Coordinates of C-alpha atoms and ligand atoms in Angstrom, one line a residue:
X14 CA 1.3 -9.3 18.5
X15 CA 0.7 -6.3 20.2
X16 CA 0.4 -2.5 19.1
X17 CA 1.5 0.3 20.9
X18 CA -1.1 3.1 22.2
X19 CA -0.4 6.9 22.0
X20 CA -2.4 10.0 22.6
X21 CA -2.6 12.7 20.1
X22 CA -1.7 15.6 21.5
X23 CA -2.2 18.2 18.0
X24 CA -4.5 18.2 15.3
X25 CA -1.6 19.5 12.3
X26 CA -3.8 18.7 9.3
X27 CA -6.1 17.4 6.9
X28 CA -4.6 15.0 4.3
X29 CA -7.8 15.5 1.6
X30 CA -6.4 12.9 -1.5
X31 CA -8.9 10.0 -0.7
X32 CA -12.1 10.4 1.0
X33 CA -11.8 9.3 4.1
X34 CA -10.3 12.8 5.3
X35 CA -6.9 11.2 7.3
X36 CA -5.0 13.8 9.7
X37 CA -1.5 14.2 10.1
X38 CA -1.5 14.7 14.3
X39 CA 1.4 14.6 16.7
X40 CA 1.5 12.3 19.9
X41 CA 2.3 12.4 23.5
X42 CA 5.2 10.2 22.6
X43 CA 6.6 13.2 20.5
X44 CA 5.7 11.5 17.5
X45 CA 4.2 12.4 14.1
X46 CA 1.1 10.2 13.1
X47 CA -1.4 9.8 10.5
X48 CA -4.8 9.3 12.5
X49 CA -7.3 7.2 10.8
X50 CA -10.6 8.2 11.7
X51 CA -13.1 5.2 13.5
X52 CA -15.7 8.2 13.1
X53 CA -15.0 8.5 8.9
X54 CA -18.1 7.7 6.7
X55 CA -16.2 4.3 5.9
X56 CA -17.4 3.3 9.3
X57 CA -14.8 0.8 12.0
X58 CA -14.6 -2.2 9.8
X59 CA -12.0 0.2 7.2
X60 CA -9.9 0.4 10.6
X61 CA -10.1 -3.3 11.1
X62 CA -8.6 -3.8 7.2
X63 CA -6.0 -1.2 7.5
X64 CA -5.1 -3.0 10.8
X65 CA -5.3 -6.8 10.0
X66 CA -4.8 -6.2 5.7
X67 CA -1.5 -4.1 7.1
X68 CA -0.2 -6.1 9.6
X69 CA -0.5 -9.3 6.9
X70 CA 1.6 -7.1 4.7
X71 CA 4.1 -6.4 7.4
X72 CA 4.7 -10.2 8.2
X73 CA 5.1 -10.8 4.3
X74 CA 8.1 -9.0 5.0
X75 CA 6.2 -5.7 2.9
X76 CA 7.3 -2.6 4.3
X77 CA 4.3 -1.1 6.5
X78 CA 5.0 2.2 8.5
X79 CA 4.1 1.1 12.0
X80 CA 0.4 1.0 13.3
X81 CA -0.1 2.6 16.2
X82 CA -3.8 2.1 18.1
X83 CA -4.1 6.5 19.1
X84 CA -6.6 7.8 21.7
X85 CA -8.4 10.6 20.8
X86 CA -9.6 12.9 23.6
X87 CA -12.7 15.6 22.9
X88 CA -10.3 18.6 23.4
X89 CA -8.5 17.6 20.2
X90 CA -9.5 19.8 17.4
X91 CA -12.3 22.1 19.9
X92 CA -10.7 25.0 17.8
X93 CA -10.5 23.3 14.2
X94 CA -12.4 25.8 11.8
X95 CA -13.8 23.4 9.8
X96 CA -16.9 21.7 10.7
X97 CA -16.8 18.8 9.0
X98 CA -13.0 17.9 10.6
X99 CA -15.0 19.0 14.6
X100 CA -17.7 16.3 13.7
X101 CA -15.4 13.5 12.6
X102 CA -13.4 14.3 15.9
X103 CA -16.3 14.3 17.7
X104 CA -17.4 10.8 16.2
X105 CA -14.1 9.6 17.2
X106 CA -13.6 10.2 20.5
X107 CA -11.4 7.1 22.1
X108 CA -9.9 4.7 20.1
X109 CA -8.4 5.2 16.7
X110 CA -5.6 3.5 14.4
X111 CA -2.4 5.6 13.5
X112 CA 0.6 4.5 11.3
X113 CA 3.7 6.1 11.9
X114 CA 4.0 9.7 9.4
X115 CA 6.7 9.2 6.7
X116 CA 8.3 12.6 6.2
X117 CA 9.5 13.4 2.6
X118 CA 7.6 10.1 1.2
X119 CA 6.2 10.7 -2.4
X120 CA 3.9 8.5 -3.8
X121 CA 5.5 6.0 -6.7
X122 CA 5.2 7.1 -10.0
X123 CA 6.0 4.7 -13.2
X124 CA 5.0 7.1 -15.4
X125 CA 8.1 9.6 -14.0
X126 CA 10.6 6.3 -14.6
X127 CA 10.0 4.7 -10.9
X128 CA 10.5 0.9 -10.9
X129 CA 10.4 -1.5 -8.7
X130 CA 12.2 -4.9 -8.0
X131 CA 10.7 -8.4 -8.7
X132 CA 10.3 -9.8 -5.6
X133 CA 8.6 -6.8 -3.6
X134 CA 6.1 -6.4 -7.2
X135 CA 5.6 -10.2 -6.7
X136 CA 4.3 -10.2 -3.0
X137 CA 2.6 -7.0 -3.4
X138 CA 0.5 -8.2 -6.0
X139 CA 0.0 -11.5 -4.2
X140 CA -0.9 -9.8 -1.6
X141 CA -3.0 -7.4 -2.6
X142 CA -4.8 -10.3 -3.9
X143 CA -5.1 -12.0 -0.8
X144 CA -7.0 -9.4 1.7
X145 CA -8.5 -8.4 -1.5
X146 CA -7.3 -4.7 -1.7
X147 CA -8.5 -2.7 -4.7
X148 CA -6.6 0.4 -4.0
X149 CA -3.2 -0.2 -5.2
X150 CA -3.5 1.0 -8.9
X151 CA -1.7 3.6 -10.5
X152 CA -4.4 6.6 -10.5
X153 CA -5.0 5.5 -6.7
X154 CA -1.1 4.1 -5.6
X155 CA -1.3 4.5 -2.1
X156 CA 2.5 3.2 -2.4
X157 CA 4.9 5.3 -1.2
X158 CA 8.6 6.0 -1.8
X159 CA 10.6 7.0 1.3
X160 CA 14.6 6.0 1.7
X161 CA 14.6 4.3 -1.5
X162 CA 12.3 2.0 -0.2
X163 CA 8.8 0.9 -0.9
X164 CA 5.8 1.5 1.7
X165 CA 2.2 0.3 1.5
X166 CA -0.4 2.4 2.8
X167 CA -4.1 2.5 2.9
X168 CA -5.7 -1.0 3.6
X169 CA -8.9 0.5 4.8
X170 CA -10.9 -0.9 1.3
X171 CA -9.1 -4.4 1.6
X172 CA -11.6 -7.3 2.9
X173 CA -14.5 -5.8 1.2
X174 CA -16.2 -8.6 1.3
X175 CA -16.3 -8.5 6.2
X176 CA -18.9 -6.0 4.9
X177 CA -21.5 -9.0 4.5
X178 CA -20.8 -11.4 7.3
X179 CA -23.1 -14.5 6.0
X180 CA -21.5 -14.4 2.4
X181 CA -18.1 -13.9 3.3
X182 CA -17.0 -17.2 3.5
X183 CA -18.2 -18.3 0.6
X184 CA -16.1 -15.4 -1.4
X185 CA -13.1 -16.9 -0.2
X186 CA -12.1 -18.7 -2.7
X187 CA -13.2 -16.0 -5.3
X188 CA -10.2 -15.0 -7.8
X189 CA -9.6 -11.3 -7.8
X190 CA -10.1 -9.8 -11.1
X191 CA -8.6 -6.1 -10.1
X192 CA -5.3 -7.6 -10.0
X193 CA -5.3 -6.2 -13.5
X194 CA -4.9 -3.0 -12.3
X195 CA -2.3 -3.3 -9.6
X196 CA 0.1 -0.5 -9.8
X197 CA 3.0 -3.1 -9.5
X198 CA 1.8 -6.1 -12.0
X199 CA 4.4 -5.0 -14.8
X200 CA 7.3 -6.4 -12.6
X201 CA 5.6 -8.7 -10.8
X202 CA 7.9 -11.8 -12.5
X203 CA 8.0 -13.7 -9.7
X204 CA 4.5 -14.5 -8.3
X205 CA 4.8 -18.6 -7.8
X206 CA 7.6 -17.9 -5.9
X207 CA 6.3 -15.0 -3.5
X208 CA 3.4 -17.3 -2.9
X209 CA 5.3 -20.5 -1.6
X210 CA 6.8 -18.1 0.7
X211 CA 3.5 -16.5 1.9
X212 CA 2.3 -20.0 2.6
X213 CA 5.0 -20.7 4.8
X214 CA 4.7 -17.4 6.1
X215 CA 0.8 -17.0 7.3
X216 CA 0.6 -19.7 9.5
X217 CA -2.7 -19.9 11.5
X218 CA -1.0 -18.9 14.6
X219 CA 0.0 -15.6 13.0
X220 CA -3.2 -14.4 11.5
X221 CA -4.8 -15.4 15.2
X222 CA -2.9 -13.1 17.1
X223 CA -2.9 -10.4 14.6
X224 CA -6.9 -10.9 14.9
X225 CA -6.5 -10.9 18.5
X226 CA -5.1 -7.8 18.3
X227 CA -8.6 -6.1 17.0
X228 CA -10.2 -4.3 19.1
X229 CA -14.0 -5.9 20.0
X230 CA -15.6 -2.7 19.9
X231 CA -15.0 -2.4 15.9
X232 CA -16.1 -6.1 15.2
X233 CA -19.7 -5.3 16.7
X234 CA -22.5 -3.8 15.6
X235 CA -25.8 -3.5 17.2
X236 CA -28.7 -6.2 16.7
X237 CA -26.1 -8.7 15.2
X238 CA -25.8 -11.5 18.0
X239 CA -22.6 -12.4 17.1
X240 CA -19.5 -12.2 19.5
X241 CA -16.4 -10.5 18.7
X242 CA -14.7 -14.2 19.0
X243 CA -17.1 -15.7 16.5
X244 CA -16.7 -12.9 14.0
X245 CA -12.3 -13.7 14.8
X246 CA -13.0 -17.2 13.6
X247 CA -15.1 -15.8 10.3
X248 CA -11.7 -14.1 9.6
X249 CA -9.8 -16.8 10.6
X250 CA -11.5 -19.4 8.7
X251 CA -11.7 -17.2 5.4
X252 CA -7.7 -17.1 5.6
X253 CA -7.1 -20.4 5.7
X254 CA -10.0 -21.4 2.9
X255 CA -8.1 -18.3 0.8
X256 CA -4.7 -19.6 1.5
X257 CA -5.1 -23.2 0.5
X258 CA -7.2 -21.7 -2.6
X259 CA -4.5 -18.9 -3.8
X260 CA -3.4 -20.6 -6.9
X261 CA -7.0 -19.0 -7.9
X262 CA -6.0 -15.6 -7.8
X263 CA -2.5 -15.8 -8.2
X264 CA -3.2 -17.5 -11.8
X265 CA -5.8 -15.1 -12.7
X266 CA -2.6 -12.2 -11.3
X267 CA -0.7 -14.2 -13.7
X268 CA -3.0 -14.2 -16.9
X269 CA -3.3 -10.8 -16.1
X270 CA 0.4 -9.8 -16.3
X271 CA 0.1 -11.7 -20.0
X272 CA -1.8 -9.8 -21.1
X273 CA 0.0 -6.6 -19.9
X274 CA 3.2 -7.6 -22.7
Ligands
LIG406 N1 2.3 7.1 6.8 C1 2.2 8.1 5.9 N2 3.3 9.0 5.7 C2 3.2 10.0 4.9 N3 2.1 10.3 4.1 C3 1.1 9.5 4.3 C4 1.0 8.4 5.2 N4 -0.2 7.8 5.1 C5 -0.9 8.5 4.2 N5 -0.2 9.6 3.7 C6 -0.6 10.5 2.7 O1 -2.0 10.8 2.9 C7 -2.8 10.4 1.8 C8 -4.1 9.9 2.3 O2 -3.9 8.8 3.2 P1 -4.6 7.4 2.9 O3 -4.2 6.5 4.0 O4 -4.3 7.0 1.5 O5 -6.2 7.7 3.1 P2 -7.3 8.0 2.0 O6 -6.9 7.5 0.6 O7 -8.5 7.2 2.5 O8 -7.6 9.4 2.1 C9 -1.9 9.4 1.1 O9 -2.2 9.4 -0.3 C10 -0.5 10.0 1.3 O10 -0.2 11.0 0.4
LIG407 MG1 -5.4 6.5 -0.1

């Protein structure tokens, strides 16, 4: 798996809903992006969940507007007003993640009528499960609508737990209690089904060469003496030990929904 690279050529302008101050930019391949910031307060590791949670989305067959790595040079944004937006350029100078900008999207909305089918509710909830993602509920949807279709956004929270690398392991097995309040459990009829195919799906192949695709840089922090490789294999083996486990979470998903009717 490989993602593209593009260079932003214009800062356009400050998405402020969450808090981790997103810009929509435009690229040198004449595209419009929005930039992730390696520099935000959430630190690298939210890049490596949007990139990995959103790439594990894409191959459950989830729509994911495409990630983009994007280079930031230190001209971008010299003349941006605001000096919080100049420091998080500054902090980001290099490499960034970008997913594609969805013009006209509007985020979902039950309470205006907005459904959504079984099958997609089904995997989304699985999945959400899975990379552990608490930002999927219906104050925070982080689902948009775009062409009739649904598109899943914002992955940076997901894998919470790669904060802590000596207990991370152990959490893999751990059911996921915000299930509860997945913006999508209401039609979510169909989880047994979505999981069967996610096990045929996630192979160990395919989560290795989306993990491959991180960059070292945003595995490593000072003073750890750990390689980039050996932190690929934490990931890898919390996967597999969450995969074969998944009847944990997607039963708890499942009590959940009971409870919902
Ligand atoms: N690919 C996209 N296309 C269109 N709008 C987007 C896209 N990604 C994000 N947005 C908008 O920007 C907002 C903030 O982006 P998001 O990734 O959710 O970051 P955060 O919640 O950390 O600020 C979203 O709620 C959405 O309204
Ligand atoms: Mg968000």
């Amino acid at each position: 798996m490989q993602l593209r690279t593009v260079r932003a050529t214009q800062y356009v302008t400050a998405l402020r809903e969450g808090g981790s101050l997103p810009a929509i930019v435009a690229a040198d391949d004449l595209g419009m992006y929005v930039l992730k910031f390696r520099g935000a307060g959430q630190g690298p590791l939210a890049l490596v969940a949007e990139l990995v949670a959103g790439e594990i989305g894409r191959e459950l067959g989830l729509n994911v507007p495409e990630l983009v790595f994007i280079e930031v040079d230190p001209a971008l944004g010299r003349n941006e007003p605001d000096e919080e937006i100049r420091d998080l350029l500054k902090a980001s100078v290099g490499l960034n993640l970008a997913l594609d900008y969805l013009p006209g999207s509007t985020m979902f909305d039950p309470a205006a009528g907005e459904v959504a089918d079984a099958q997609t509710a089904s995997m989304a909830v699985w999945f959400d499960a899975f990379v552990m993602n608490v930002d999927r509920t219906p104050r925070n949807a982080n689902l948009l609508c775009w062409h009739r279709e649904l598109y899943f956004i914002d992955h940076g929270a997901a894998l919470y737990v790669h904060h802590d690398w000596e207990t991370m392991l152990d959490r893999a097995e751990s059911p996921f209690r915000e299930s509860k309040n997945h913006i999508l459990l209401p039609w979510a009829t169909r989880m047994e089904e979505a999981e069967e195919r996610a096990r045929l799906i996630l192979t160990p192949d395919k989560l290795a060469a989306i993990l491959e695709a991180v960059p070292d840089k945003w595995l490593l922090r000072d003073h750890e003496g750990i390689s980039a490789a050996q932190k690929r294999e934490v990931y890898a083996n919390f996967f597999t030990r969450r995969l074969k486990a998944s009847s944990i979470f997607r039963e708890e998903a499942s009590r959940a929904r009971a409870q919902l009717v």
